[in-house]
Every structure is written in structure tokens, then in C-alpha cells.
């Protein structure tokens, strides 16, 4: 870790504490809220294509229904899915 | 004429298939039950045509995309084998996702008929779909169906429409000219447009009473059932209930009736044979066949009730939630929550359990799960557990429970080892599981499932087990010179000479007797054979008490005849439970491994594990009970040490190669 990235982390932390933190990915989202997906960030092209077939892609709406046992239960197009934290972190949302 | 059933997972295809063909394929309320295609002939009540109509049930698919590795069976069949008509089963409660696949099917130039399934649920939710207008917009007929209903289910009309469409053209309602699927970026654009089309159509013709994304009662149930703290205790409670009902209450009750009939049959045949028939033949027929097979069949009711309860569990939709609960634990050993489902199914029979691993996308995880699923004691191993618990441990309940816990421990250890040997911790494998709606499990469907699985058990008993028992009995009664073995000189029999070499290897485990070795070997053909062979070889048959499925007085003599102490009995029991499964299950493993290396590695692991566990139990047990180690300690310890160091070596080698890869990356 370089000096500049340490500094960035420090300031980022400061900002996070002073402003109400906006959720960046689904992992930080609030329960029972709907969000618009901005991007799926992953090097796993198969997973991205698979999510597409479920209707989970940039521009679509995703709702975080609940958090259960360290998984995230979401609603996408009339169906419920359970995602793990890694996958939740890959789904970037617009607050 | 050939009709293919295609649609999203868990939309009701297999249920529809069973209704149309009268077959009884495995169904379950979770995505991924059907792993290979099922083919059947349409029941004549549906078709007035003279030619037979073939129905092909395909595994569920969310899309035909070439970029997702799964669902290729559906894609390959539909594109390669060109069915005459495709019936697209669409879950009416989820049009906005289901129609995505529909638009792809409509582009194949094969006539499509949509079965708008689960229409009873739509009505219950008070959602409204303008079927005719939707049909016009998509360009194909839509028939509302309820595949779970016995009557008034729309199936007649569905088949009528399908037959009508044969030979007709199919126009695709959606087109993306200028873009090709072969380019990944363009494919993404096509799919986005596809969803835009679906959204437009659904928006026009569907009205939902309640938005799907709002929290409902199902979510409230999930909150309890998949709760971080309550989840596991609830799951254990459910499994405990399944086992106690099948093994302690309902099962034995039905088994008593069964065994009563077998006893009567035995007496009947014995009276028929009388004194005139040669003792060898009468022994073969009475003790070898009726006695040996009867012993196994006596367990049938217990196993059937177990299958029934597991089918109820699968039908309810609870299985997906179990996967959610277990995910965070399985992650620690390199698996995902999905691996629990094959193991739960495996408590009934390993074969469907291993086949269920196909839904696991990650290759290493799938292969690991396939290899570890047989460690959960299956229905066929129940007679073995019951026999030993009864004879050596006074029918104590802890014996059976211990076996399951040891199985779980071995699975955890095994997953950890495989991850260290073949895994790459940096590779992300995501867990995503669809959570279907709960439904009240259908007693009728569970009953049919039970009959289907029970039937294969009975067929197995009547063929393989019968033949094995007869063969063992013959081999035990004759010497290589085809002379009858004399009393007290059993060691001269064919069976003894064949089994002795193997018995030698088993000495450090405490049971180096040829009879026990022979029983263990026949166990690979079917685990029930262990009980059958022991019964034949030791001449103990008909010792199950009809009143309470317990071993009657004579217990002491049985233990003495077998020459086992409680320590060696436990060791032998564990050996049989935790070695490679029956050949049929190994065949299922082979289908999932798709690799010689993994298959033989898996079998070697299973054998090594069974041997090691058995060795430790015997030696440590003997040490505790008698103060000194058992026979063959040194050679056994050497062998186990070699196995352990081999495993450690492979773990080290993988670690080094991963570090090397990282350095060069």
C-alpha cells in the first residue's frame, strides 16, 4: 500500500463518517429498497451472461428483500434469488 | 411426431411430462431437479392420432445463450435434433423473466405452443393476464395449464394445439437485425433489446395485484427458516423428524407386518420341501434365498417411509433454503451451499444424490460433492447399521446417529483436503440460488416418488441381491472340487479361498476373517448384501423378531459366531459405511466426474478414508478397552501413514504451484 492510497483510505473513511454513506454495491444496500443496477463488475463472463438471463444487468431494477445467514435475498423480475456476499459486491447500484 | 418440453427451471416441465406420459420422473420444488432429458410416449388418452407421439422433457434453462456453460442439453437438443413442436412451459407467476427464453425459442423456426403453467397460482394471487392479446403479440397459441392438477388441467387442449401446429411456420415476434450472437458485446445488446421487448409486452398484458418485490409471507417464513441462528437447529430438527418417523415409529410398524409375511412364506416353503429334498438345496432355498433376501426386504418399509418424507421435503421448496443456510459453512471448505442438496438426497439413495450435483456450476465443487455425497449413509446402509446396532449395542440409538455425524465429519474433512489439493482459493465462485415459492407438499406426488424409488429397491432385491445371496451360498457350500464342504471345515470352501487374500489386508482393522471380508466385498454390489451375506455365511437367518424388529435371544451367540467384539463390530460397521459405495453409485459418480483422474482419485479417497477410520476406531478402541493395541498395528499404521503423507504431499505440491503461478502472474 502506497502513501497516497493510505491517504485516500483515510480521507474516504472521514467522508464516510461525515456523510450518510451511499451504497455503492448491493452488499451495502438497504433492506426492502429497490435500486437500479449500474454495472456488473466481475471478470467471470459466464456469470455476467447468466445474470443477464435472469434479468440482472445494467439498467434493470433489483430489490434487496432481506439479508439471511450471510446471504442476500433479492427480487429480480418476479423471482427471488439468494446471492452470496461476493456476488452482491459485484453488483454496482445507483442509490 | 416429437414434442419437446422446454422452459425455465422449476416451471413444471417434469410434472407435465409425468402427466402426459404416465411416467414417474423425479420432481422437486427447486431449480435443477431434472439433469438429463427424459423421453416418453404420450398417453393414448391425449391423442387420437395413430402414430405415437414422443414427448421429450428437457432440463430447465433460463436461456439458449452460448455464453453460459450450463443448459447445453436443452440447446443441443432443440437446435440439433429438431423436434416437430416445442411446448414452452412458462411459469405464469413470472412472465417477465420466462418470456426471455420464449423469445429465443420462437426464433428457431420450430412451431411453439406456450403452456401458461401454474395458472392456479396466478388466480390465487389475483394477477390478470390477457392471454389472447399476449398470444397475438408473441405469434403462437397459449394454453393455460395446471400441471399439478389431476383434472381440468388444460393438458388436452395443450396437446390438441400442439398437434395442430405440426408443420406450421413460426414467425419470431422479436428481431435484432444487424446484430449477431457470436460477438459477445453484440449478444449483450441483443439480450437487452430482448428484455425491452418482453417488458413492453408484459407491461401491456399483465396486471399484478401485488408487486413481486414487496415483502410477503414467504419472505417472513424465510426469515425464520433461514435465520442466521435458528436456521441450523431447525434443519437438524427437520432431519431428525424425518429419520425418527421412518426408523423408529412408522417404519418399524409397517416392517413388522412385512416380516410377518416373510416368516409365513419361509414356513410354507419349508413345509413344502419337507425332509426329502437334499439339505444343501433346502438350505440354499430357505436360508440363502428366502432368509437372506427376506432379511433385506424386511427393511423395505423403513426405507420407503424415508423416501416418502424426503420427497415431501423436496416438494415443499425447503431445499433451496437449506442451501442458503449451509452456504457460509460450506464456503470455509471450498464448497457452496448447493452441495448440501445432493447430501440430503443421498440419505435416501446416493445415486439421485450424486446426479443432483449437476446443478453445481463450478467443476471442482461439483466433482468434490459427487465424491463426498456417498459418505452420507444411504437407505441401503440402514439394514447394516440396524443389524450391528441390534446385535452388538443392544439397539442403542446413538449408533445410527454417530454414523451420520461421522459421515458429516468425513465430508467436511474431505472437502477441505480436496480444496487444498485441487483448489485455487483466488478463483471466485459465486453462490446464486433461486428461491422458489413454498408450497404445501403433495402427498400424492410424494407417494408416487416413494413407489418409484421403492420399486427400484425391490427390483434390486429380487435380482442382484438374490443372485448374490445364492452365489455366496453356493460358493460357501462347495469346495473347488465341487464337493460339499464338511461341518467345521468351512475354510475349504470356494468363498473362503477367494476372500482370504482380502481378509489379510483387513487384519489391522480388527476383522481379518474371510466371512467378513466376503460380506464387505459383496457390499460393493449392493450395500444391503453385507447383511445378506453375513446372514448366509454365518447361517443366521430369521433372527429378526416380528414383534419389534429387534434381534431376539440368540444375540450373544450371533456375536460369538461372528467373532467380533463391540470395538471390532463398530470398526467393521464404519468400514462398510465409509468405503466406496455400490457399483451403481460409482457409475453415477463417473457420469459427474467426467475425468478418469477424478473418478479413481475419488474412489481411492473413499477407500483410504474407510480404511483409516476403521483402523483408528479399532486400534484406539482396543487400546482403551484392553490397554494394548490390536493385531496388525504396525503394518496398518504404516499403510495409514503412507496414505496421510501422500495426501499431505499433494496438498504441498498444489500450494507450491499456486505460489509459483502467482509469482509469474
CSV table of C-alpha atoms in Angstrom, one decimal, chain B residues 265-492:
chain,number,residue,atom,x,y,z
B,265,UNK,CA,-43.6,-67.7,3.5
B,266,UNK,CA,-40.5,-69.3,4.9
B,267,UNK,CA,-42.5,-71.8,6.9
B,268,UNK,CA,-44.7,-72.5,3.9
B,269,UNK,CA,-41.7,-73.3,1.7
B,270,UNK,CA,-40.0,-75.3,4.5
B,271,UNK,CA,-43.1,-77.4,4.9
B,272,UNK,CA,-43.3,-77.9,1.1
B,273,UNK,CA,-39.7,-79.1,0.9
B,274,UNK,CA,-40.1,-81.4,3.8
B,275,UNK,CA,-37.4,-83.9,4.7
B,276,UNK,CA,-36.9,-85.5,1.3
B,277,UNK,CA,-35.2,-82.7,-0.5
B,278,UNK,CA,-31.4,-82.6,-0.2
B,279,UNK,CA,-30.3,-80.5,2.8
B,280,UNK,CA,-28.0,-78.5,0.5
B,281,UNK,CA,-30.8,-77.4,-1.8
B,282,UNK,CA,-33.2,-76.7,1.0
B,283,UNK,CA,-30.5,-74.7,2.8
B,284,UNK,CA,-29.9,-72.7,-0.4
B,285,UNK,CA,-33.6,-72.0,-0.9
B,286,UNK,CA,-34.6,-71.4,2.7
B,287,UNK,CA,-31.7,-69.7,4.3
B,288,UNK,CA,-29.7,-68.5,1.3
B,289,UNK,CA,-32.5,-67.1,-0.7
B,290,UNK,CA,-35.6,-66.5,1.4
B,291,UNK,CA,-33.8,-65.9,4.6
B,292,UNK,CA,-31.1,-63.7,3.1
B,293,UNK,CA,-33.3,-61.7,0.8
B,294,UNK,CA,-36.1,-61.6,3.3
B,295,UNK,CA,-33.8,-60.0,5.8
B,296,UNK,CA,-33.1,-57.2,3.4
B,297,UNK,CA,-36.6,-56.9,2.2
B,298,UNK,CA,-37.8,-56.6,5.8
B,299,UNK,CA,-36.2,-53.2,5.8
B,300,UNK,CA,-38.1,-52.0,2.8
B,301,UNK,CA,-40.9,-50.2,4.8
B,302,UNK,CA,-38.3,-48.2,6.7
B,303,UNK,CA,-36.6,-47.1,3.5
B,304,UNK,CA,-39.9,-46.4,1.7
B,305,UNK,CA,-41.1,-44.1,4.5
B,306,UNK,CA,-37.7,-42.3,4.4
B,307,UNK,CA,-38.1,-41.8,0.6
B,308,UNK,CA,-41.6,-40.5,1.2
B,309,UNK,CA,-40.6,-38.0,3.7
B,310,UNK,CA,-37.6,-36.8,1.7
B,311,UNK,CA,-39.9,-36.4,-1.3
B,312,UNK,CA,-42.2,-34.2,0.8
B,313,UNK,CA,-39.2,-32.1,1.8
B,314,UNK,CA,-38.2,-31.7,-1.8
B,315,UNK,CA,-41.7,-30.7,-2.9
B,316,UNK,CA,-42.1,-28.0,-0.3
B,317,UNK,CA,-39.4,-25.8,-1.6
B,318,UNK,CA,-37.4,-26.0,1.7
B,319,UNK,CA,-34.3,-27.4,0.0
B,320,UNK,CA,-33.2,-24.1,-1.5
B,321,UNK,CA,-33.4,-22.5,1.9
B,322,UNK,CA,-31.2,-25.3,3.3
B,323,UNK,CA,-28.6,-24.4,0.7
B,324,UNK,CA,-28.8,-20.8,1.9
B,325,UNK,CA,-28.3,-21.8,5.5
B,326,UNK,CA,-25.3,-24.0,4.8
B,327,UNK,CA,-23.6,-21.7,2.3
B,328,UNK,CA,-21.5,-19.9,4.9
B,329,UNK,CA,-20.2,-23.1,6.4
B,330,UNK,CA,-19.5,-24.9,3.1
B,331,UNK,CA,-17.6,-21.8,1.9
B,332,UNK,CA,-15.0,-22.5,4.6
B,333,UNK,CA,-14.1,-25.8,2.9
B,334,UNK,CA,-14.3,-24.6,-0.6
B,335,UNK,CA,-17.8,-25.7,-1.4
B,336,UNK,CA,-21.1,-23.7,-1.6
B,337,UNK,CA,-24.5,-24.2,0.0
B,338,UNK,CA,-25.6,-26.0,-3.1
B,339,UNK,CA,-23.6,-29.0,-2.1
B,340,UNK,CA,-26.0,-29.8,0.8
B,341,UNK,CA,-28.8,-30.8,-1.5
B,342,UNK,CA,-27.1,-33.9,-3.0
B,343,UNK,CA,-26.2,-34.9,0.5
B,344,UNK,CA,-29.7,-34.7,1.8
B,345,UNK,CA,-31.0,-36.6,-1.1
B,346,UNK,CA,-28.1,-39.0,-0.6
B,347,UNK,CA,-29.6,-40.1,2.8
B,348,UNK,CA,-32.2,-41.8,0.7
B,349,UNK,CA,-30.1,-43.1,-2.1
B,350,UNK,CA,-26.7,-41.9,-3.3
B,351,UNK,CA,-27.5,-42.3,-7.0
B,352,UNK,CA,-30.0,-39.4,-7.3
B,353,UNK,CA,-27.9,-37.6,-4.8
B,354,UNK,CA,-24.8,-37.7,-6.9
B,355,UNK,CA,-26.9,-36.9,-10.0
B,356,UNK,CA,-28.1,-33.8,-8.2
B,357,UNK,CA,-24.6,-32.4,-8.2
B,358,UNK,CA,-25.0,-31.4,-11.8
B,359,UNK,CA,-26.6,-28.1,-10.8
B,360,UNK,CA,-23.3,-27.1,-9.2
B,361,UNK,CA,-21.6,-24.9,-11.8
B,362,UNK,CA,-18.0,-25.0,-10.5
B,363,UNK,CA,-16.3,-28.1,-11.8
B,364,UNK,CA,-14.1,-28.7,-8.8
B,365,UNK,CA,-17.0,-28.2,-6.4
B,366,UNK,CA,-19.3,-30.5,-8.4
B,367,UNK,CA,-16.7,-33.3,-8.5
B,368,UNK,CA,-15.9,-32.9,-4.8
B,369,UNK,CA,-19.6,-33.1,-3.9
B,370,UNK,CA,-20.1,-36.1,-6.1
B,371,UNK,CA,-17.2,-37.8,-4.4
B,372,UNK,CA,-18.4,-36.9,-0.9
B,373,UNK,CA,-22.1,-37.5,-1.2
B,374,UNK,CA,-21.8,-41.3,-0.7
B,375,UNK,CA,-20.4,-40.7,2.8
B,376,UNK,CA,-23.8,-39.8,4.0
B,377,UNK,CA,-25.3,-43.2,4.9
B,378,UNK,CA,-27.9,-44.1,2.3
B,379,UNK,CA,-31.0,-46.2,2.6
B,380,UNK,CA,-29.2,-49.4,1.7
B,381,UNK,CA,-26.8,-49.0,4.5
B,382,UNK,CA,-29.6,-48.8,7.1
B,383,UNK,CA,-30.0,-52.6,7.4
B,384,UNK,CA,-26.3,-52.8,8.1
B,385,UNK,CA,-26.5,-50.1,10.8
B,386,UNK,CA,-29.6,-51.7,12.3
B,387,UNK,CA,-28.0,-55.2,12.3
B,388,UNK,CA,-24.9,-54.1,14.1
B,389,UNK,CA,-26.7,-51.8,16.5
B,390,UNK,CA,-29.1,-54.6,17.3
B,391,UNK,CA,-26.6,-57.4,17.8
B,392,UNK,CA,-23.7,-55.5,19.4
B,393,UNK,CA,-25.1,-52.5,21.0
B,394,UNK,CA,-28.4,-53.6,22.3
B,395,UNK,CA,-30.2,-51.4,19.8
B,396,UNK,CA,-28.9,-48.2,21.2
B,397,UNK,CA,-29.9,-45.1,19.3
B,398,UNK,CA,-26.6,-43.5,19.4
B,399,UNK,CA,-25.0,-45.9,16.9
B,400,UNK,CA,-27.0,-44.7,14.0
B,401,UNK,CA,-26.7,-41.1,14.9
B,402,UNK,CA,-23.0,-41.5,15.3
B,403,UNK,CA,-22.7,-42.9,11.8
B,404,UNK,CA,-24.3,-39.8,10.4
B,405,UNK,CA,-22.2,-37.4,12.4
B,406,UNK,CA,-19.0,-39.3,11.3
B,407,UNK,CA,-20.3,-39.1,7.8
B,408,UNK,CA,-20.6,-35.3,8.1
B,409,UNK,CA,-17.2,-35.0,9.7
B,410,UNK,CA,-15.6,-37.0,6.9
B,411,UNK,CA,-17.4,-34.8,4.3
B,412,UNK,CA,-16.0,-31.6,5.9
B,413,UNK,CA,-12.5,-33.1,6.1
B,414,UNK,CA,-12.8,-34.4,2.6
B,415,UNK,CA,-13.9,-31.1,1.2
B,416,UNK,CA,-11.0,-29.4,3.0
B,417,UNK,CA,-8.5,-31.8,1.6
B,418,UNK,CA,-9.8,-31.6,-1.9
B,419,UNK,CA,-9.7,-27.9,-1.8
B,420,UNK,CA,-6.1,-27.9,-0.7
B,421,UNK,CA,-5.1,-30.5,-3.3
B,422,UNK,CA,-7.0,-29.2,-6.4
B,423,UNK,CA,-8.4,-25.8,-5.4
B,424,UNK,CA,-7.4,-22.3,-6.3
B,425,UNK,CA,-8.5,-20.0,-3.4
B,426,UNK,CA,-8.2,-16.9,-5.6
B,427,UNK,CA,-10.8,-18.1,-8.0
B,428,UNK,CA,-14.2,-16.7,-7.1
B,429,UNK,CA,-17.1,-19.0,-7.4
B,430,UNK,CA,-20.3,-17.2,-6.7
B,431,UNK,CA,-23.3,-18.7,-5.0
B,432,UNK,CA,-26.7,-17.9,-6.5
B,433,UNK,CA,-29.7,-19.9,-5.9
B,434,UNK,CA,-33.3,-19.3,-7.0
B,435,UNK,CA,-35.7,-19.5,-4.0
B,436,UNK,CA,-39.0,-20.9,-5.4
B,437,UNK,CA,-42.3,-20.3,-3.7
B,438,UNK,CA,-43.1,-22.6,-0.8
B,439,UNK,CA,-45.9,-24.9,-1.5
B,440,UNK,CA,-47.8,-27.4,0.6
B,441,UNK,CA,-46.1,-30.7,-0.4
B,442,UNK,CA,-48.4,-33.0,-2.3
B,443,UNK,CA,-48.9,-36.3,-0.5
B,444,UNK,CA,-49.9,-37.9,-3.8
B,445,UNK,CA,-46.7,-36.8,-5.6
B,446,UNK,CA,-44.5,-37.9,-2.6
B,447,UNK,CA,-46.3,-41.2,-2.6
B,448,UNK,CA,-45.6,-41.7,-6.3
B,449,UNK,CA,-42.0,-40.8,-5.8
B,450,UNK,CA,-41.8,-43.3,-2.9
B,451,UNK,CA,-43.3,-46.0,-5.0
B,452,UNK,CA,-40.9,-45.3,-7.9
B,453,UNK,CA,-37.8,-45.4,-5.6
B,454,UNK,CA,-39.2,-48.3,-3.6
B,455,UNK,CA,-39.8,-50.2,-6.8
B,456,UNK,CA,-36.1,-50.0,-7.8
B,457,UNK,CA,-35.2,-51.2,-4.4
B,458,UNK,CA,-37.5,-54.2,-4.7
B,459,UNK,CA,-36.2,-54.9,-8.2
B,460,UNK,CA,-32.7,-54.7,-6.9
B,461,UNK,CA,-33.6,-57.1,-4.0
B,462,UNK,CA,-35.2,-59.5,-6.4
B,463,UNK,CA,-32.4,-59.6,-8.9
B,464,UNK,CA,-28.9,-58.5,-7.8
B,465,UNK,CA,-29.3,-59.3,-4.1
B,466,UNK,CA,-31.0,-62.6,-4.7
B,467,UNK,CA,-28.3,-63.7,-7.2
B,468,UNK,CA,-25.5,-62.5,-4.8
B,469,UNK,CA,-27.0,-64.4,-1.9
B,470,UNK,CA,-27.5,-67.5,-3.9
B,471,UNK,CA,-23.9,-67.3,-5.3
B,472,UNK,CA,-22.4,-66.7,-1.9
B,473,UNK,CA,-24.4,-69.6,-0.5
B,474,UNK,CA,-23.2,-71.9,-3.3
B,475,UNK,CA,-19.6,-70.8,-3.0
B,476,UNK,CA,-19.7,-71.3,0.7
B,477,UNK,CA,-21.2,-74.8,0.5
B,478,UNK,CA,-18.8,-76.2,-2.1
B,479,UNK,CA,-15.1,-76.7,-2.4
B,480,UNK,CA,-13.2,-76.2,-5.6
B,481,UNK,CA,-13.6,-79.9,-6.3
B,482,UNK,CA,-17.4,-79.3,-6.2
B,483,UNK,CA,-17.7,-81.4,-3.1
B,484,UNK,CA,-19.9,-80.4,-0.3
B,485,UNK,CA,-18.0,-78.7,2.5
B,486,UNK,CA,-17.9,-80.6,5.7
B,487,UNK,CA,-19.0,-79.3,9.0
B,488,UNK,CA,-16.3,-77.4,10.7
B,489,UNK,CA,-14.2,-77.2,7.6
B,490,UNK,CA,-15.7,-74.1,6.1
B,491,UNK,CA,-12.3,-72.7,5.3
B,492,UNK,CA,-12.1,-75.1,2.4
